[in-house]
Amino acid sequence: MKFSAYRLVLLLAALLCVAGCRPSTHYVTVEGSVLGTTFRIKARTTLPADEIYTEVMALDEEMKHSMSIFDETSLLSRINRGESDSLDSHLIYNILAADSVSRLSDGMYDITVKPLVEAWGFAGKEGQKTPNIDSILPLVGYRKIRIEGNRLVKDDPRIQLDFNSIGKGYMVDLIARMLERNGSENYMVTIAGSGRCRGVNEQGGKWRIGIETPYDNNFSDRDLQRIAEVTDISYTTSGNYRRFYYTPDGRKIAHTIDPVTGRSAVSRLLSATVFCDNAARADALGTMFMSLGSERAVAKARELEREGVMAYFIFATEKADGRQRDESPDDYETWASPALEKLLKR
């Protein structure tokens, strides 16, 4: 009996040693800047925060070298200048992902809008007072580009691409995959208005996603329209309440451009929040909905319900047009996919 008890003590000691030698899992928070904006990661993981940050910075450099329109040496910048037609895996993925949304919307979402975006004073360029839209529109159209092997073929060499409407979501997907490769099953990744969550939060519940009240220049996490409690899903909020300017005659010029008319897509639809299976697609769909405008956006969202896409729209009313900070969330008109409505909290 004494020998058996001794062996039991040794066994327990060995088990405690093994347990103590395993890396502990706990929630860590990592914050910083990527793609010219902010990111935040909350994850239960064995990775230390500084190692996650290093991984994210490496992805950021990789993305900038591939897809940035602000880095003159990036592959995309060289393609836009006609100096190369070679595509890497990032560009191929995003061209194909964008093409699927372009076809879905009959061209109301389009990554060839770069000349229009610049002409209206976005994408880091000073806008023209009276852009010559008629001269630019022949260079816009998703059907005017195609992939052959690993090459981009343009109908006109002056066609230029802009992935700002899908790139942040794609970066969210890359970071999420990195966390999952390292064993994380519970996390939330956010980059500006795009994000992905999986598993549970630190309190063991679903992740809470705030939908902002869309008044001009709302950068506050406190001014929220609704909160969605979700898990295992990606999301994006698109709106014209942050990137815009007013003309001297009071017209609002927003960064969402209608690829068909070539003009700023300002409508009664102030904000579109999209939930679906990956953040790149959510990012593109959000821009698509803003281009479609209020009635067409709701109709398209109803079509996409069968694919598991959920949407939440905020519309201007006579009481609230998105210009004043003190406008009440109750003064806006809203619409939500039935499946999403069940997940919304006040």
mmCIF file of C-alpha atoms in Angstrom:
data_model
loop_
_atom_site.group_PDB
_atom_site.id
_atom_site.type_symbol
_atom_site.label_atom_id
_atom_site.label_comp_id
_atom_site.label_asym_id
_atom_site.label_seq_id
_atom_site.Cartn_x
_atom_site.Cartn_y
_atom_site.Cartn_z
ATOM 1 C CA MET A 1 0.000 0.000 0.000
ATOM 2 C CA LYS A 2 2.820 2.380 0.833
ATOM 3 C CA PHE A 3 4.430 1.689 -2.542
ATOM 4 C CA SER A 4 1.138 2.301 -4.359
ATOM 5 C CA ALA A 5 0.604 5.569 -2.517
ATOM 6 C CA TYR A 6 4.152 6.647 -3.402
ATOM 7 C CA ARG A 7 3.536 5.892 -7.074
ATOM 8 C CA LEU A 8 0.284 7.876 -6.930
ATOM 9 C CA VAL A 9 2.094 10.893 -5.514
ATOM 10 C CA LEU A 10 4.718 10.695 -8.295
ATOM 11 C CA LEU A 11 1.975 10.431 -10.936
ATOM 12 C CA LEU A 12 0.141 13.494 -9.596
ATOM 13 C CA ALA A 13 3.390 15.438 -9.473
ATOM 14 C CA ALA A 14 4.138 14.524 -13.077
ATOM 15 C CA LEU A 15 0.672 15.605 -14.214
ATOM 16 C CA LEU A 16 1.032 18.935 -12.406
ATOM 17 C CA CYS A 17 4.399 19.484 -14.051
ATOM 18 C CA VAL A 18 2.981 18.785 -17.525
ATOM 19 C CA ALA A 19 0.048 21.129 -16.882
ATOM 20 C CA GLY A 20 2.369 23.822 -15.586
ATOM 21 C CA CYS A 21 4.664 23.536 -18.604
ATOM 22 C CA ARG A 22 1.868 24.066 -21.113
ATOM 23 C CA PRO A 23 1.434 27.634 -22.364
ATOM 24 C CA SER A 24 -1.491 29.272 -20.589
ATOM 25 C CA THR A 25 -4.398 30.575 -22.624
ATOM 26 C CA HIS A 26 -5.925 33.920 -21.733
ATOM 27 C CA TYR A 27 -7.428 36.911 -23.529
ATOM 28 C CA VAL A 28 -4.963 39.447 -24.842
ATOM 29 C CA THR A 29 -5.621 42.812 -26.465
ATOM 30 C CA VAL A 30 -3.484 44.105 -29.333
ATOM 31 C CA GLU A 31 -3.965 47.528 -30.936
ATOM 32 C CA GLY A 32 -2.196 49.586 -33.557
ATOM 33 C CA SER A 33 -2.397 50.917 -37.111
ATOM 34 C CA VAL A 34 -2.710 49.055 -40.414
ATOM 35 C CA LEU A 35 -3.627 50.246 -43.901
ATOM 36 C CA GLY A 36 -3.711 53.838 -42.667
ATOM 37 C CA THR A 37 -6.334 53.197 -39.985
ATOM 38 C CA THR A 38 -6.663 51.518 -36.577
ATOM 39 C CA PHE A 39 -7.004 47.856 -35.676
ATOM 40 C CA ARG A 40 -7.911 46.035 -32.481
ATOM 41 C CA ILE A 41 -7.643 42.352 -31.622
ATOM 42 C CA LYS A 42 -9.132 40.643 -28.583
ATOM 43 C CA ALA A 43 -8.243 36.950 -28.541
ATOM 44 C CA ARG A 44 -7.901 33.989 -26.243
ATOM 45 C CA THR A 45 -4.542 32.597 -27.253
ATOM 46 C CA THR A 46 -1.212 31.225 -26.128
ATOM 47 C CA LEU A 47 0.563 33.827 -28.267
ATOM 48 C CA PRO A 48 1.998 36.837 -26.428
ATOM 49 C CA ALA A 49 0.654 40.224 -27.513
ATOM 50 C CA ASP A 50 3.976 41.367 -28.962
ATOM 51 C CA GLU A 51 4.158 38.292 -31.197
ATOM 52 C CA ILE A 52 0.636 38.907 -32.520
ATOM 53 C CA TYR A 53 1.556 42.539 -33.189
ATOM 54 C CA THR A 54 4.661 41.457 -35.122
ATOM 55 C CA GLU A 55 2.574 39.066 -37.238
ATOM 56 C CA VAL A 56 0.054 41.812 -38.005
ATOM 57 C CA MET A 57 2.785 44.274 -38.999
ATOM 58 C CA ALA A 58 4.216 41.686 -41.383
ATOM 59 C CA LEU A 59 0.782 41.255 -42.979
ATOM 60 C CA ASP A 60 0.422 45.026 -43.202
ATOM 61 C CA GLU A 61 3.702 45.339 -45.098
ATOM 62 C CA GLU A 62 2.712 42.491 -47.401
ATOM 63 C CA MET A 63 -0.642 44.120 -48.147
ATOM 64 C CA LYS A 64 0.886 47.550 -48.776
ATOM 65 C CA HIS A 65 3.447 46.132 -51.198
ATOM 66 C CA SER A 66 0.630 44.367 -53.025
ATOM 67 C CA MET A 67 -2.568 46.457 -52.970
ATOM 68 C CA SER A 68 -1.871 50.005 -51.785
ATOM 69 C CA ILE A 69 -2.817 52.907 -54.060
ATOM 70 C CA PHE A 70 -0.901 55.270 -51.773
ATOM 71 C CA ASP A 71 2.449 53.443 -52.046
ATOM 72 C CA GLU A 72 3.888 54.355 -55.440
ATOM 73 C CA THR A 73 6.078 51.233 -55.400
ATOM 74 C CA SER A 74 3.265 48.746 -54.735
ATOM 75 C CA LEU A 75 2.360 46.152 -57.329
ATOM 76 C CA LEU A 76 -1.079 47.733 -57.752
ATOM 77 C CA SER A 77 0.405 51.200 -58.338
ATOM 78 C CA ARG A 78 2.680 49.778 -61.022
ATOM 79 C CA ILE A 79 -0.273 47.995 -62.634
ATOM 80 C CA ASN A 80 -2.307 51.206 -62.573
ATOM 81 C CA ARG A 81 0.549 53.064 -64.286
ATOM 82 C CA GLY A 82 0.795 50.335 -66.934
ATOM 83 C CA GLU A 83 4.270 49.254 -65.802
ATOM 84 C CA SER A 84 3.217 45.685 -65.004
ATOM 85 C CA ASP A 85 0.378 43.268 -65.657
ATOM 86 C CA SER A 86 1.514 40.575 -63.186
ATOM 87 C CA LEU A 87 -0.858 39.648 -60.363
ATOM 88 C CA ASP A 88 -0.054 38.130 -56.984
ATOM 89 C CA SER A 89 -2.414 35.949 -54.932
ATOM 90 C CA HIS A 90 -3.835 38.928 -52.995
ATOM 91 C CA LEU A 91 -4.820 40.827 -56.121
ATOM 92 C CA ILE A 92 -6.273 37.747 -57.835
ATOM 93 C CA TYR A 93 -8.425 36.905 -54.807
ATOM 94 C CA ASN A 94 -9.779 40.437 -54.468
ATOM 95 C CA ILE A 95 -10.429 40.928 -58.191
ATOM 96 C CA LEU A 96 -12.481 37.726 -58.247
ATOM 97 C CA ALA A 97 -14.281 38.599 -54.998
ATOM 98 C CA ALA A 98 -15.071 42.083 -56.298
ATOM 99 C CA ASP A 99 -16.245 40.690 -59.632
ATOM 100 C CA SER A 100 -18.837 38.494 -57.912
ATOM 101 C CA VAL A 101 -20.342 41.539 -56.144
ATOM 102 C CA SER A 102 -20.184 43.615 -59.337
ATOM 103 C CA ARG A 103 -22.191 40.965 -61.183
ATOM 104 C CA LEU A 104 -24.608 40.695 -58.279
ATOM 105 C CA SER A 105 -25.309 44.441 -58.446
ATOM 106 C CA ASP A 106 -25.192 44.952 -62.226
ATOM 107 C CA GLY A 107 -22.099 47.099 -61.869
ATOM 108 C CA MET A 108 -23.195 49.253 -58.934
ATOM 109 C CA TYR A 109 -20.103 47.972 -57.142
ATOM 110 C CA ASP A 110 -16.918 48.342 -59.167
ATOM 111 C CA ILE A 111 -13.197 48.402 -58.326
ATOM 112 C CA THR A 112 -12.346 50.338 -61.518
ATOM 113 C CA VAL A 113 -13.732 53.581 -60.035
ATOM 114 C CA LYS A 114 -10.320 54.963 -59.039
ATOM 115 C CA PRO A 115 -10.308 57.806 -61.638
ATOM 116 C CA LEU A 116 -13.762 58.900 -60.441
ATOM 117 C CA VAL A 117 -12.836 58.699 -56.757
ATOM 118 C CA GLU A 118 -9.782 60.883 -57.406
ATOM 119 C CA ALA A 119 -11.729 63.362 -59.530
ATOM 120 C CA TRP A 120 -14.187 63.922 -56.668
ATOM 121 C CA GLY A 121 -11.391 64.541 -54.157
ATOM 122 C CA PHE A 122 -10.868 61.205 -52.417
ATOM 123 C CA ALA A 123 -8.101 58.556 -52.527
ATOM 124 C CA GLY A 124 -5.525 61.129 -51.458
ATOM 125 C CA LYS A 125 -6.114 63.459 -54.409
ATOM 126 C CA GLU A 126 -7.454 67.008 -54.475
ATOM 127 C CA GLY A 127 -10.851 67.089 -56.118
ATOM 128 C CA GLN A 128 -11.757 68.994 -59.239
ATOM 129 C CA LYS A 129 -14.382 71.735 -58.994
ATOM 130 C CA THR A 130 -16.241 70.399 -62.004
ATOM 131 C CA PRO A 131 -14.990 66.896 -62.881
ATOM 132 C CA ASN A 132 -15.361 65.941 -66.538
ATOM 133 C CA ILE A 133 -17.359 62.787 -65.830
ATOM 134 C CA ASP A 134 -18.030 62.030 -69.501
ATOM 135 C CA SER A 135 -14.294 61.706 -70.190
ATOM 136 C CA ILE A 136 -13.739 59.398 -67.201
ATOM 137 C CA LEU A 137 -16.669 56.984 -67.515
ATOM 138 C CA PRO A 138 -15.184 55.132 -70.538
ATOM 139 C CA LEU A 139 -12.374 54.028 -68.193
ATOM 140 C CA VAL A 140 -14.796 52.566 -65.620
ATOM 141 C CA GLY A 141 -16.426 49.147 -65.781
ATOM 142 C CA TYR A 142 -15.725 45.758 -64.222
ATOM 143 C CA ARG A 143 -16.314 44.042 -67.569
ATOM 144 C CA LYS A 144 -13.325 45.925 -69.008
ATOM 145 C CA ILE A 145 -10.786 43.858 -67.052
ATOM 146 C CA ARG A 146 -10.121 40.123 -66.856
ATOM 147 C CA ILE A 147 -7.553 37.686 -65.505
ATOM 148 C CA GLU A 148 -5.593 35.467 -67.866
ATOM 149 C CA GLY A 149 -3.298 33.164 -65.941
ATOM 150 C CA ASN A 150 -1.538 35.458 -63.476
ATOM 151 C CA ARG A 151 -1.935 38.523 -65.682
ATOM 152 C CA LEU A 152 -4.426 41.390 -65.661
ATOM 153 C CA VAL A 153 -5.778 42.260 -69.087
ATOM 154 C CA LYS A 154 -7.376 45.703 -69.516
ATOM 155 C CA ASP A 155 -9.547 46.801 -72.424
ATOM 156 C CA ASP A 156 -7.891 50.222 -72.059
ATOM 157 C CA PRO A 157 -4.393 50.658 -70.533
ATOM 158 C CA ARG A 158 -5.617 53.743 -68.648
ATOM 159 C CA ILE A 159 -8.023 51.695 -66.493
ATOM 160 C CA GLN A 160 -7.059 51.778 -62.807
ATOM 161 C CA LEU A 161 -8.109 49.662 -59.828
ATOM 162 C CA ASP A 162 -8.873 50.663 -56.249
ATOM 163 C CA PHE A 163 -9.362 48.044 -53.505
ATOM 164 C CA ASN A 164 -10.161 50.424 -50.642
ATOM 165 C CA SER A 165 -13.761 49.163 -50.629
ATOM 166 C CA ILE A 166 -12.675 45.580 -49.953
ATOM 167 C CA GLY A 167 -9.097 45.741 -48.634
ATOM 168 C CA LYS A 168 -9.812 46.344 -44.952
ATOM 169 C CA GLY A 169 -12.190 43.412 -44.841
ATOM 170 C CA TYR A 170 -9.622 41.247 -46.589
ATOM 171 C CA MET A 171 -7.011 42.259 -44.009
ATOM 172 C CA VAL A 172 -9.445 41.254 -41.242
ATOM 173 C CA ASP A 173 -9.737 37.826 -42.872
ATOM 174 C CA LEU A 174 -5.950 37.455 -43.055
ATOM 175 C CA ILE A 175 -5.514 38.308 -39.369
ATOM 176 C CA ALA A 176 -8.340 35.950 -38.378
ATOM 177 C CA ARG A 177 -6.692 33.106 -40.309
ATOM 178 C CA MET A 178 -3.372 33.853 -38.615
ATOM 179 C CA LEU A 179 -5.012 33.611 -35.178
ATOM 180 C CA GLU A 180 -6.750 30.359 -36.098
ATOM 181 C CA ARG A 181 -3.503 28.842 -37.418
ATOM 182 C CA ASN A 182 -2.071 29.508 -33.991
ATOM 183 C CA GLY A 183 -4.949 27.750 -32.254
ATOM 184 C CA SER A 184 -7.220 30.631 -31.286
ATOM 185 C CA GLU A 185 -10.924 29.732 -31.319
ATOM 186 C CA ASN A 186 -12.202 32.806 -29.472
ATOM 187 C CA TYR A 187 -11.392 36.224 -30.902
ATOM 188 C CA MET A 188 -12.588 39.507 -32.338
ATOM 189 C CA VAL A 189 -10.628 41.391 -35.010
ATOM 190 C CA THR A 190 -11.660 44.910 -36.074
ATOM 191 C CA ILE A 191 -10.148 47.293 -38.620
ATOM 192 C CA ALA A 192 -12.051 50.579 -38.811
ATOM 193 C CA GLY A 193 -15.650 49.504 -39.604
ATOM 194 C CA SER A 194 -14.829 45.920 -40.609
ATOM 195 C CA GLY A 195 -14.429 42.929 -38.340
ATOM 196 C CA ARG A 196 -14.740 39.243 -37.606
ATOM 197 C CA CYS A 197 -15.580 37.409 -34.396
ATOM 198 C CA ARG A 198 -15.481 33.772 -33.397
ATOM 199 C CA GLY A 199 -16.290 31.805 -30.255
ATOM 200 C CA VAL A 200 -17.050 33.737 -27.086
ATOM 201 C CA ASN A 201 -15.877 36.912 -25.412
ATOM 202 C CA GLU A 202 -13.986 37.143 -22.124
ATOM 203 C CA GLN A 203 -17.230 36.865 -20.154
ATOM 204 C CA GLY A 204 -18.222 33.703 -22.016
ATOM 205 C CA GLY A 205 -21.002 35.333 -24.035
ATOM 206 C CA LYS A 206 -21.494 36.373 -27.633
ATOM 207 C CA TRP A 207 -19.518 39.277 -29.063
ATOM 208 C CA ARG A 208 -21.292 42.664 -29.067
ATOM 209 C CA ILE A 209 -21.062 44.709 -32.274
ATOM 210 C CA GLY A 210 -22.129 48.341 -32.067
ATOM 211 C CA ILE A 211 -23.906 49.974 -35.020
ATOM 212 C CA GLU A 212 -23.142 53.683 -35.005
ATOM 213 C CA THR A 213 -25.680 56.474 -35.237
ATOM 214 C CA PRO A 214 -24.834 57.982 -38.648
ATOM 215 C CA TYR A 215 -24.518 61.711 -37.962
ATOM 216 C CA ASP A 216 -21.700 63.558 -39.710
ATOM 217 C CA ASN A 217 -18.243 62.933 -38.219
ATOM 218 C CA ASN A 218 -19.403 60.382 -35.663
ATOM 219 C CA PHE A 219 -16.180 58.858 -34.342
ATOM 220 C CA SER A 220 -17.598 57.935 -30.930
ATOM 221 C CA ASP A 221 -18.087 54.353 -29.776
ATOM 222 C CA ARG A 222 -20.722 55.622 -27.344
ATOM 223 C CA ASP A 223 -23.202 56.992 -29.899
ATOM 224 C CA LEU A 224 -24.745 53.736 -31.074
ATOM 225 C CA GLN A 225 -27.975 52.995 -32.874
ATOM 226 C CA ARG A 226 -28.190 49.315 -31.927
ATOM 227 C CA ILE A 227 -25.985 46.474 -30.674
ATOM 228 C CA ALA A 228 -25.846 43.050 -32.323
ATOM 229 C CA GLU A 229 -24.868 40.002 -30.260
ATOM 230 C CA VAL A 230 -23.208 37.567 -32.672
ATOM 231 C CA THR A 231 -20.491 34.961 -33.063
ATOM 232 C CA ASP A 232 -18.694 33.137 -35.880
ATOM 233 C CA ILE A 233 -19.421 35.882 -38.400
ATOM 234 C CA SER A 234 -17.836 38.791 -40.262
ATOM 235 C CA TYR A 235 -19.269 42.282 -40.601
ATOM 236 C CA THR A 236 -18.776 45.760 -42.054
ATOM 237 C CA THR A 237 -20.475 49.117 -41.617
ATOM 238 C CA SER A 238 -20.387 51.446 -44.609
ATOM 239 C CA GLY A 239 -21.656 55.006 -44.574
ATOM 240 C CA ASN A 240 -21.157 58.517 -45.859
ATOM 241 C CA TYR A 241 -20.966 60.176 -42.443
ATOM 242 C CA ARG A 242 -17.151 60.187 -42.105
ATOM 243 C CA ARG A 243 -15.594 60.684 -45.522
ATOM 244 C CA PHE A 244 -17.390 63.535 -47.256
ATOM 245 C CA TYR A 245 -17.392 67.280 -47.874
ATOM 246 C CA TYR A 246 -19.959 69.937 -48.715
ATOM 247 C CA THR A 247 -19.824 72.123 -51.802
ATOM 248 C CA PRO A 248 -20.357 75.912 -51.494
ATOM 249 C CA ASP A 249 -23.982 75.439 -52.567
ATOM 250 C CA GLY A 250 -24.582 72.888 -49.784
ATOM 251 C CA ARG A 251 -24.390 69.644 -51.753
ATOM 252 C CA LYS A 252 -22.852 66.708 -49.912
ATOM 253 C CA ILE A 253 -20.098 64.902 -51.818
ATOM 254 C CA ALA A 254 -19.403 61.461 -50.306
ATOM 255 C CA HIS A 255 -16.677 58.935 -51.026
ATOM 256 C CA THR A 256 -19.175 56.313 -52.239
ATOM 257 C CA ILE A 257 -19.307 56.819 -56.006
ATOM 258 C CA ASP A 258 -22.005 55.491 -58.339
ATOM 259 C CA PRO A 259 -19.970 53.719 -61.060
ATOM 260 C CA VAL A 260 -22.823 54.065 -63.555
ATOM 261 C CA THR A 261 -23.430 57.818 -63.292
ATOM 262 C CA GLY A 262 -19.940 58.712 -62.100
ATOM 263 C CA ARG A 263 -21.358 60.908 -59.356
ATOM 264 C CA SER A 264 -21.426 60.802 -55.571
ATOM 265 C CA ALA A 265 -23.943 58.216 -54.377
ATOM 266 C CA VAL A 266 -25.759 60.234 -51.725
ATOM 267 C CA SER A 267 -29.257 59.034 -50.909
ATOM 268 C CA ARG A 268 -31.635 58.622 -47.983
ATOM 269 C CA LEU A 269 -29.586 55.555 -47.020
ATOM 270 C CA LEU A 270 -27.060 56.844 -44.469
ATOM 271 C CA SER A 271 -25.511 53.610 -43.235
ATOM 272 C CA ALA A 272 -25.376 49.928 -44.214
ATOM 273 C CA THR A 273 -24.135 47.232 -41.838
ATOM 274 C CA VAL A 274 -23.602 43.790 -43.349
ATOM 275 C CA PHE A 275 -23.014 40.415 -41.677
ATOM 276 C CA CYS A 276 -21.848 37.411 -43.719
ATOM 277 C CA ASP A 277 -19.276 34.612 -43.847
ATOM 278 C CA ASN A 278 -16.149 36.656 -44.626
ATOM 279 C CA ALA A 279 -15.104 40.241 -44.065
ATOM 280 C CA ALA A 280 -13.882 40.976 -47.599
ATOM 281 C CA ARG A 281 -17.311 40.161 -49.014
ATOM 282 C CA ALA A 282 -19.052 42.083 -46.225
ATOM 283 C CA ASP A 283 -16.869 45.105 -47.035
ATOM 284 C CA ALA A 284 -17.765 44.983 -50.730
ATOM 285 C CA LEU A 285 -21.467 44.390 -50.051
ATOM 286 C CA GLY A 286 -21.592 47.397 -47.717
ATOM 287 C CA THR A 287 -20.280 49.669 -50.468
ATOM 288 C CA MET A 288 -22.655 48.055 -52.955
ATOM 289 C CA PHE A 289 -25.675 48.777 -50.744
ATOM 290 C CA MET A 290 -24.635 52.422 -50.326
ATOM 291 C CA SER A 291 -24.368 52.765 -54.115
ATOM 292 C CA LEU A 292 -27.784 51.186 -54.667
ATOM 293 C CA GLY A 293 -29.663 53.634 -52.451
ATOM 294 C CA SER A 294 -32.540 52.972 -50.077
ATOM 295 C CA GLU A 295 -35.201 51.038 -52.009
ATOM 296 C CA ARG A 296 -32.850 49.002 -54.206
ATOM 297 C CA ALA A 297 -30.647 48.175 -51.190
ATOM 298 C CA VAL A 298 -33.577 46.675 -49.270
ATOM 299 C CA ALA A 299 -34.670 44.670 -52.314
ATOM 300 C CA LYS A 300 -31.168 43.304 -52.830
ATOM 301 C CA ALA A 301 -30.779 42.512 -49.119
ATOM 302 C CA ARG A 302 -33.974 40.461 -49.254
ATOM 303 C CA GLU A 303 -32.525 38.490 -52.176
ATOM 304 C CA LEU A 304 -29.303 37.804 -50.257
ATOM 305 C CA GLU A 305 -31.064 36.473 -47.150
ATOM 306 C CA ARG A 306 -31.066 32.975 -48.693
ATOM 307 C CA GLU A 307 -27.237 33.137 -48.830
ATOM 308 C CA GLY A 308 -26.997 33.906 -45.122
ATOM 309 C CA VAL A 309 -26.294 37.613 -45.598
ATOM 310 C CA MET A 310 -27.856 39.873 -42.956
ATOM 311 C CA ALA A 311 -28.142 43.660 -43.248
ATOM 312 C CA TYR A 312 -29.115 46.657 -41.127
ATOM 313 C CA PHE A 313 -29.895 49.956 -42.864
ATOM 314 C CA ILE A 314 -30.357 53.429 -41.382
ATOM 315 C CA PHE A 315 -32.297 56.006 -43.402
ATOM 316 C CA ALA A 316 -32.669 59.753 -43.086
ATOM 317 C CA THR A 317 -36.070 61.159 -42.140
ATOM 318 C CA GLU A 318 -37.561 64.622 -41.773
ATOM 319 C CA LYS A 319 -36.505 64.560 -38.119
ATOM 320 C CA ALA A 320 -32.964 63.239 -38.654
ATOM 321 C CA ASP A 321 -30.886 63.678 -41.799
ATOM 322 C CA GLY A 322 -27.504 62.728 -40.362
ATOM 323 C CA ARG A 323 -26.131 66.260 -40.033
ATOM 324 C CA GLN A 324 -26.584 67.007 -36.319
ATOM 325 C CA ARG A 325 -24.978 65.185 -33.417
ATOM 326 C CA ASP A 326 -28.003 65.565 -31.152
ATOM 327 C CA GLU A 327 -30.299 63.625 -33.477
ATOM 328 C CA SER A 328 -31.944 60.765 -31.588
ATOM 329 C CA PRO A 329 -31.507 57.165 -32.789
ATOM 330 C CA ASP A 330 -35.306 56.891 -32.634
ATOM 331 C CA ASP A 331 -35.684 59.669 -35.204
ATOM 332 C CA TYR A 332 -34.078 57.611 -37.979
ATOM 333 C CA GLU A 333 -35.887 54.996 -40.026
ATOM 334 C CA THR A 334 -34.288 51.546 -40.003
ATOM 335 C CA TRP A 335 -34.631 48.180 -41.697
ATOM 336 C CA ALA A 336 -33.090 44.862 -40.643
ATOM 337 C CA SER A 337 -33.002 41.380 -42.110
ATOM 338 C CA PRO A 338 -35.412 39.195 -40.090
ATOM 339 C CA ALA A 339 -32.587 36.882 -38.958
ATOM 340 C CA LEU A 340 -30.556 39.867 -37.735
ATOM 341 C CA GLU A 341 -33.498 41.477 -35.945
ATOM 342 C CA LYS A 342 -33.459 38.559 -33.503
ATOM 343 C CA LEU A 343 -29.834 39.336 -32.611
ATOM 344 C CA LEU A 344 -30.242 43.075 -32.045
ATOM 345 C CA LYS A 345 -30.273 44.641 -28.595
ATOM 346 C CA ARG A 346 -30.913 48.262 -27.677
#
